[in-house]
Coordinates of C-alpha atoms in Angstrom, one line a residue:
X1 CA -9.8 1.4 8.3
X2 CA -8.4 -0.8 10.4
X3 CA -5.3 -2.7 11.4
X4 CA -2.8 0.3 11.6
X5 CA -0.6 -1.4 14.7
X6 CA 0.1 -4.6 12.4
X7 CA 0.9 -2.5 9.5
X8 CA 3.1 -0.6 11.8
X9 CA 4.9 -3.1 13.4
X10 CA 5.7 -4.8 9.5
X11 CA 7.7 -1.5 9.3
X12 CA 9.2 -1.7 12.0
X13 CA 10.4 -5.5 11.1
X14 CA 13.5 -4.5 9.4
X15 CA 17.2 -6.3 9.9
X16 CA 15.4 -9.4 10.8
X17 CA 16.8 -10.9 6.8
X18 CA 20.2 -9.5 6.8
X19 CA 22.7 -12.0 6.2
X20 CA 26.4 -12.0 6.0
X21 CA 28.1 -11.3 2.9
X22 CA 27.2 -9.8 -0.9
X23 CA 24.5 -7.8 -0.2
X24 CA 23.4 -8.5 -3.7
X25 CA 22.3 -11.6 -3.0
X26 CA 21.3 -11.0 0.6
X27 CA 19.6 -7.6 -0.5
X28 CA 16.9 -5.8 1.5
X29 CA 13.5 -7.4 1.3
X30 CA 10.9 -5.1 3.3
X31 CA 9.6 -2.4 1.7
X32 CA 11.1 0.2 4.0
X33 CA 14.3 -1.5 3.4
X34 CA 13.9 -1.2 -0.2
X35 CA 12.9 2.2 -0.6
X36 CA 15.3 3.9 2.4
X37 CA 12.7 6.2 4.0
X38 CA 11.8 7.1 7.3
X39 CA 9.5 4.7 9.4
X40 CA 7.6 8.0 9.6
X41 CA 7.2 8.9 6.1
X42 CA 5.7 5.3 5.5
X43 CA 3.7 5.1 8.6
X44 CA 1.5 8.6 6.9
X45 CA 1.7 7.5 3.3
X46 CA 0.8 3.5 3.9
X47 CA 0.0 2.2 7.4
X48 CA -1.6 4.7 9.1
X49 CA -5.5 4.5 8.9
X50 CA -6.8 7.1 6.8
X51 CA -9.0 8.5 8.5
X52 CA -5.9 9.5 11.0
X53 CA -4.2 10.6 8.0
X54 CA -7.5 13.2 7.2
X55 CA -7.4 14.0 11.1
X56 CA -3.5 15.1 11.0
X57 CA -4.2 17.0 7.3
X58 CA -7.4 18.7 8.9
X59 CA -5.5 20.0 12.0
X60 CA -2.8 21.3 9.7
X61 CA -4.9 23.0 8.3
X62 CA -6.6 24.3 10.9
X63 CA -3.4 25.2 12.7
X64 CA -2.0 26.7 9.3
X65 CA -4.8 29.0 8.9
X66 CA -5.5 30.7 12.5
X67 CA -1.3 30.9 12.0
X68 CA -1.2 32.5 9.0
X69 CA -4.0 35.2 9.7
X70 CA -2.8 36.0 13.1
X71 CA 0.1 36.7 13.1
X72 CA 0.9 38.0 9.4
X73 CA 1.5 41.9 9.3
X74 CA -0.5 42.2 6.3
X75 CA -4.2 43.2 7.3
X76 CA -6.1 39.8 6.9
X77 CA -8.0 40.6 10.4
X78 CA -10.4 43.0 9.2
X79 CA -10.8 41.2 6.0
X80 CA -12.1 38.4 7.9
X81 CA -14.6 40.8 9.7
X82 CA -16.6 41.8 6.6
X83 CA -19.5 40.4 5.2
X84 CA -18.2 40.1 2.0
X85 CA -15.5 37.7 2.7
X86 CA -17.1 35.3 4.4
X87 CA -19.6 35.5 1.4
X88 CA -17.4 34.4 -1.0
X89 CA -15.1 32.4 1.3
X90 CA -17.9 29.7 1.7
X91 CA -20.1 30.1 -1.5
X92 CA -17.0 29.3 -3.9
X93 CA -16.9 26.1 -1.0
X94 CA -20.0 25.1 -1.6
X95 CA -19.5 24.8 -5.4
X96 CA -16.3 23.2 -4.9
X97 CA -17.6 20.4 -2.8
X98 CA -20.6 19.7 -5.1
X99 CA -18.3 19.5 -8.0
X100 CA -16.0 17.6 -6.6
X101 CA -18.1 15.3 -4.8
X102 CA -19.5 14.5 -7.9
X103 CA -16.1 14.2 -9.9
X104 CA -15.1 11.9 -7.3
X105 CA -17.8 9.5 -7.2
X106 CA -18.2 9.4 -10.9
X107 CA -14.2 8.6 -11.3
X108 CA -14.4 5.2 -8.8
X109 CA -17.5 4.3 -10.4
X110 CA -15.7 4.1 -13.8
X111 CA -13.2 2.3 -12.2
X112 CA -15.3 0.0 -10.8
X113 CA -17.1 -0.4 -14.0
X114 CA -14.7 -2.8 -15.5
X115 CA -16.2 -6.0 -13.1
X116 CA -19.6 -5.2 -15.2
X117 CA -19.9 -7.1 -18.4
X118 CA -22.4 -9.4 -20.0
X119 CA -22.5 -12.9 -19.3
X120 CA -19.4 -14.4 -22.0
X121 CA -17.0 -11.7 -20.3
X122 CA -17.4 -13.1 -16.7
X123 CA -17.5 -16.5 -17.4
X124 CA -14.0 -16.0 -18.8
X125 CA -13.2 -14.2 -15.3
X126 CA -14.8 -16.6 -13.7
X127 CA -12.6 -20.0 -16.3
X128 CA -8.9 -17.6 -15.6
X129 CA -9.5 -17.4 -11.7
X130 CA -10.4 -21.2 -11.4
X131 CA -7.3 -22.0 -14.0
X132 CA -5.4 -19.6 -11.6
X133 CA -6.4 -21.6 -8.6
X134 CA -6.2 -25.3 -9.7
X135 CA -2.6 -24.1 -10.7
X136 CA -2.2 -23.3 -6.8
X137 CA -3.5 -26.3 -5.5
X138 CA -1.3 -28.3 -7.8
X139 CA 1.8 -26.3 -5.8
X140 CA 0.7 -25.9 -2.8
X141 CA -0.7 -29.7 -2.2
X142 CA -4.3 -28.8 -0.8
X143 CA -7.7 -26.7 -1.7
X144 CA -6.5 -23.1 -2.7
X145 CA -7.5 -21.0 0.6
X146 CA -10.4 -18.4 0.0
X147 CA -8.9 -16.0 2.6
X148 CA -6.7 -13.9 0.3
X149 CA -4.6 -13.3 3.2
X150 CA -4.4 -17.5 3.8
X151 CA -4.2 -17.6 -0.2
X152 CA -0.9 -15.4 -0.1
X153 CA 0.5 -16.7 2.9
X154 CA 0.3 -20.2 1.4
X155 CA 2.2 -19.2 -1.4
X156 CA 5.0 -17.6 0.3
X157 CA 5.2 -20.8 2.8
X158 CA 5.9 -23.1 -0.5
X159 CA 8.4 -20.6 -1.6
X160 CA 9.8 -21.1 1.9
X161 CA 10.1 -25.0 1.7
X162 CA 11.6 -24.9 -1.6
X163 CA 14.3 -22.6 -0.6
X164 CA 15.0 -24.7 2.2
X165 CA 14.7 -27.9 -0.3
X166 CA 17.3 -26.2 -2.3
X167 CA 19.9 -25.1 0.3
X168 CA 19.4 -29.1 1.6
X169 CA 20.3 -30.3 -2.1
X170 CA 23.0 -27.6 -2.6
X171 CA 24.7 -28.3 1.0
X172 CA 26.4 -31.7 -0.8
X173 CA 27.7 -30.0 -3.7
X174 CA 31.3 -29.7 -4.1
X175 CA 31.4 -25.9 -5.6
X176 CA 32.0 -24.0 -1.9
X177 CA 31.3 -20.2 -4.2
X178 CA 28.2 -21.8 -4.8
X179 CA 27.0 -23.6 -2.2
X180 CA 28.1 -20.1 0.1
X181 CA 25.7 -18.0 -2.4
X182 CA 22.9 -20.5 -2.3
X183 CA 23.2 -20.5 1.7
X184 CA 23.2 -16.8 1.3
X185 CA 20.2 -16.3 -0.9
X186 CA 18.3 -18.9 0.5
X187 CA 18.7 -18.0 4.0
X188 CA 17.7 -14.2 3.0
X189 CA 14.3 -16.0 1.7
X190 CA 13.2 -17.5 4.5
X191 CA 14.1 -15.2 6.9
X192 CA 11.8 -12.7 4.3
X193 CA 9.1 -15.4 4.1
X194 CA 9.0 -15.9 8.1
X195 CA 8.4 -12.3 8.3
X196 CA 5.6 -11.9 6.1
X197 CA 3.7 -15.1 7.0
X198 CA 3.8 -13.9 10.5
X199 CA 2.3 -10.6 8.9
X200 CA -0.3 -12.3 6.6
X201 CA -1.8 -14.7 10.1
X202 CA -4.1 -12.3 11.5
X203 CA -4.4 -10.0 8.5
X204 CA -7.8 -9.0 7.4
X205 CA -8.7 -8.4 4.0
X206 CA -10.1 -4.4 4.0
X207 CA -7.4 -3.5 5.6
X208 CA -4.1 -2.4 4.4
X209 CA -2.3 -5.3 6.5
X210 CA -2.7 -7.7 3.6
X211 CA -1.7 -5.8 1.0
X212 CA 1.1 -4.2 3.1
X213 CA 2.2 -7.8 4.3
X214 CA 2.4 -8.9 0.5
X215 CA 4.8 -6.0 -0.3
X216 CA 7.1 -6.7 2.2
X217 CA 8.0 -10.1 -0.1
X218 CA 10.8 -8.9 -2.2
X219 CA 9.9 -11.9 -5.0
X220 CA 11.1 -10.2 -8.0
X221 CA 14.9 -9.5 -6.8
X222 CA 14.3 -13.6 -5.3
X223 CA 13.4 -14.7 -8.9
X224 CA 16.5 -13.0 -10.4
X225 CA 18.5 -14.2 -8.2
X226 CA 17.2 -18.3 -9.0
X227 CA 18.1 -17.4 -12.9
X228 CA 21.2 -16.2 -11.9
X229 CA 21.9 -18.7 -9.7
X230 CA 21.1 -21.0 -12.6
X231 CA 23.0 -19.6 -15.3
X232 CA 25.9 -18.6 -13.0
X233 CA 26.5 -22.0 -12.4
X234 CA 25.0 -24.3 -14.5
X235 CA 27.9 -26.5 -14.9
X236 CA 28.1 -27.1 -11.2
X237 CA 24.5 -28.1 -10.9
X238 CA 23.0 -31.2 -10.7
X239 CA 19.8 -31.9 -12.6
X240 CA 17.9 -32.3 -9.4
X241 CA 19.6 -29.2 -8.1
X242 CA 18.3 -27.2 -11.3
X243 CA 15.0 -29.1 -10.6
X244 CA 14.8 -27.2 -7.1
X245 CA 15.6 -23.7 -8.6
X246 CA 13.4 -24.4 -11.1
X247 CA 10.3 -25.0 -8.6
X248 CA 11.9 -22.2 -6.4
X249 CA 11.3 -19.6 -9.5
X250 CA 7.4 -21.4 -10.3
X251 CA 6.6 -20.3 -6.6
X252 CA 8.0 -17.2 -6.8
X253 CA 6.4 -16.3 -10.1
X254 CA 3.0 -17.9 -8.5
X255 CA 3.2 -15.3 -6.0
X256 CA 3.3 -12.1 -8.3
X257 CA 0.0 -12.6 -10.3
X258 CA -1.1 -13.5 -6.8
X259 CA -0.6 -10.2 -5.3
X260 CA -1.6 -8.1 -8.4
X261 CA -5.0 -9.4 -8.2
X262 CA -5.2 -8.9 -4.4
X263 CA -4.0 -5.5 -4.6
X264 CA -6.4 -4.7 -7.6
X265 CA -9.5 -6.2 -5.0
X266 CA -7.9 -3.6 -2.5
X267 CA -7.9 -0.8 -4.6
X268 CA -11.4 -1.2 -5.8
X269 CA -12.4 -1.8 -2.1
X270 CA -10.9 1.7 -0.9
X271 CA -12.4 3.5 -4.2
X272 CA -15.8 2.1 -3.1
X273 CA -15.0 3.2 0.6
X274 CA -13.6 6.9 -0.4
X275 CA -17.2 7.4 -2.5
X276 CA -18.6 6.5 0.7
X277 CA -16.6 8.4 3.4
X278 CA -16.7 11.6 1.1
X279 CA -20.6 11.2 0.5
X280 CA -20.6 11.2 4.0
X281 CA -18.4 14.0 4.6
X282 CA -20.0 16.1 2.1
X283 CA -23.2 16.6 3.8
X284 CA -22.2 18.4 7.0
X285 CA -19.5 20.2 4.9
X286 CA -22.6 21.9 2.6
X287 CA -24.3 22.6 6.0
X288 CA -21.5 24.5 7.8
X289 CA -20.6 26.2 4.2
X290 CA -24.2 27.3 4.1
X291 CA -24.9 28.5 8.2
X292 CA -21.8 30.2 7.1
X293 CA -23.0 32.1 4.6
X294 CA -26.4 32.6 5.7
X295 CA -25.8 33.6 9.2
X296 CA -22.3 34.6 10.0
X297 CA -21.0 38.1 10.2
X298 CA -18.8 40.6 11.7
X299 CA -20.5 40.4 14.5
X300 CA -21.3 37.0 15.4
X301 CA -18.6 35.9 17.1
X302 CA -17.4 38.9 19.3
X303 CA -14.1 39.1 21.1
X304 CA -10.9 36.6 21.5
X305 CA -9.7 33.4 22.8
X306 CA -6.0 32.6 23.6
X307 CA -5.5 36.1 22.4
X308 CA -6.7 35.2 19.0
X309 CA -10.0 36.6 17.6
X310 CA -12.7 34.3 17.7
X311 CA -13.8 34.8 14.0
X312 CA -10.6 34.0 13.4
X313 CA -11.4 30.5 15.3
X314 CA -15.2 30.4 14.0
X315 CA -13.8 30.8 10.2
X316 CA -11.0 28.3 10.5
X317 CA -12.7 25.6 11.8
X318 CA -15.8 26.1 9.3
X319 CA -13.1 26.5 6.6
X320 CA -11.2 23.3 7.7
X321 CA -14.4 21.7 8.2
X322 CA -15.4 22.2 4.3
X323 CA -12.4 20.7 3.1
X324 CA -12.8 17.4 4.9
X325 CA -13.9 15.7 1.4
X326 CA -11.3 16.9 -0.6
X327 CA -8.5 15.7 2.6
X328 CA -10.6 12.5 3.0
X329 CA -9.9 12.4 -1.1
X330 CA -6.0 13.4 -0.8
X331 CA -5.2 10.9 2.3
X332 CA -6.8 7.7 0.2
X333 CA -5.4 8.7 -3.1
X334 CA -1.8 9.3 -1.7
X335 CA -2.0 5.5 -0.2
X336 CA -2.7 4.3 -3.8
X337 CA -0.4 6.0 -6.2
X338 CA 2.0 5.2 -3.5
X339 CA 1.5 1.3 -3.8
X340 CA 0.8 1.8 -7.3
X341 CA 4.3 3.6 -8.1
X342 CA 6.3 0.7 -5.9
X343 CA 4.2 -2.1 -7.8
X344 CA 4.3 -1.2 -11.6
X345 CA 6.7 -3.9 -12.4
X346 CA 5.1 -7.2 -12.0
X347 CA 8.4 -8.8 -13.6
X348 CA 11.8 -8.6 -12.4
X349 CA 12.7 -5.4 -12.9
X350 CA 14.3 -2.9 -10.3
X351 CA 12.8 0.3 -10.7
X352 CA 13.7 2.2 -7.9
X353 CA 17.6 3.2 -6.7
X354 CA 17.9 1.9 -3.4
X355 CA 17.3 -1.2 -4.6
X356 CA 20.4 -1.3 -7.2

């Protein structure tokens, strides 16, 4: 994977949209706003590459192991030193990472299963996306991009001009409580929108920037706010200033389906890449789980290093070594139900607390 310094820097883009006043209209907009975690935490679970990810969860492991058998007072030493350990050790490992190798690969071929179909089922994909995208070149005045990254940033750059449109329209109005929450709101947008279309520029679709950049667009709390906005003060609006909300909240709910369907292209993308990086991880893995068991014993690694017994350093790395698949497994999984859990509402609907 690719792309980790842009997806770290979008985390590191925060209090470049706060604005004066309510923060309920001015609210947070990036996800690491939103969801008040560390720039650490975020950086494992989402931008980091994984295969940086497996590398940290490997050495852990690694670490965890020589660690634990070291320096515990319980006799796990001379346990290590039989035959019969290292037996069982790496045959149960060798079943382990043909089963689950197999379960695996099995699982994101079911998933990706769904694009199959016989030839009346993907014509109607085929009729919804080109519906979908005449609909976007209506809004946004030219050929819908083919880029998803172009095709999202696009999108948020019409939600941009609208706002803009609207605080114009508002800035004549004689309400000041409105015309101070529209500046509020509206100013919040755009500075979100600048943010992510710089994002979205150099993005690359197969990477997490994309995806990452279209998260950090808060458009759900945006389109509540434009119904609020509306109902809060319809008898102070104009009919051409309900015109502007009204196209503010069509771009804004333009945007949504957008990113569904791009983050559904990523996830079949990195199930498709995780069959392939465990495939490729399971073949080594079987071979050091089998020199293990067919050659190693007691005596095959004599002596210590660092002060630590180098069978201790022999079965460690082998061990760590066989669960590459499963940690190759765990570090693209985590990045998915991670996205998945801060994405199930495709409405406005504020899920997590640190948003309220």
């Amino acid at each position: 994977m690719t792309g980790t310094d842009d997806a770290e820097n979008g985390m590191a883009g925060v209090s470049d949209v706060e604005t004066a006043g309510d923060s309920d209209i001015g609210t947070a907009n990036t996800m690491r706003e939103r969801a008040g975690e560390s720039r650490l935490k975020l950086w494992l679970l989402l931008g980091a590459s994984r295969l940086q990810v497996t590398a940290i969860l490997a050495l852990g492991v690694f670490v965890s192991f020589v660690a634990f058998v070291t320096l515990t007072p319980s006799p796990l030493y001379p346990q290590l030193q039989t035959g019969d350990t290292i037996e069982t050790m790496f045959s149960t490992m060798i079943g382990a990472i043909i089963t689950g190798t197999t379960l695996v690969v099995t699982i994101g071929q079911l998933v990706l299963s769904q694009e199959n179909g016989p030839l009346g089922d993907q014509r109607d994909r085929m009729e919804n996306a080109m519906d979908f995208r005449d609909f976007t070149e209506e809004l946004i005045g030219s050929p819908s991009p083919a880029d998803p990254s172009e095709f999202l940033r696009q999108l948020v750059f019409v939600a941009e001009l609208r706002a803009k449109a609207l605080r114009d329209r508002v800035a004549d109005n004689d309400d000041d409580r409105l015309r101070a929450e529209v500046d509020e709101f509206t100013d919040s947008l755009v500075g979100n929108a600048e943010l992510v279309i710089d994002q979205l520029e150099d993005a690359t679709f197969g990477s997490f920037d994309v995806l990452f950049a279209a998260l950090n667009f808060n458009y759900g709390w945006k389109i509540f706010q434009v119904e609020r906005i509306a109902n809060e003060f319809e008898d102070s609006l104009s009919d051409e200033e309900l015109s502007d909300l009204d196209d503010l909240k069509t771009s804004l709910s333009l945007f949504g389906p957008a990113r569904e369907h791009v983050k559904t292209l990523y996830f079949e993308w990195e199930l498709v890449t995780l069959s392939q990086m465990i495939l490729y991880a399971a073949v080594p893995a079987l071979v050091i789980a089998g020199v293990m068991l067919t050659v190693v014993d007691a005596g095959t690694f004599p002596g210590r290093t660092l002060g630590v017994a180098n069978v201790t350093w022999a079965i460690g790395a082998a061990f760590t070594a066989t669960l590459v698949p499963f940690l190759l497994f765990a570090a693209y999984v985590i990045r998915i139900v991670t996205v998945a859990k801060r994405t199930l509402a495709i409405e406005p609907l504020i899920l997590r607390d640190s948003q309220r």
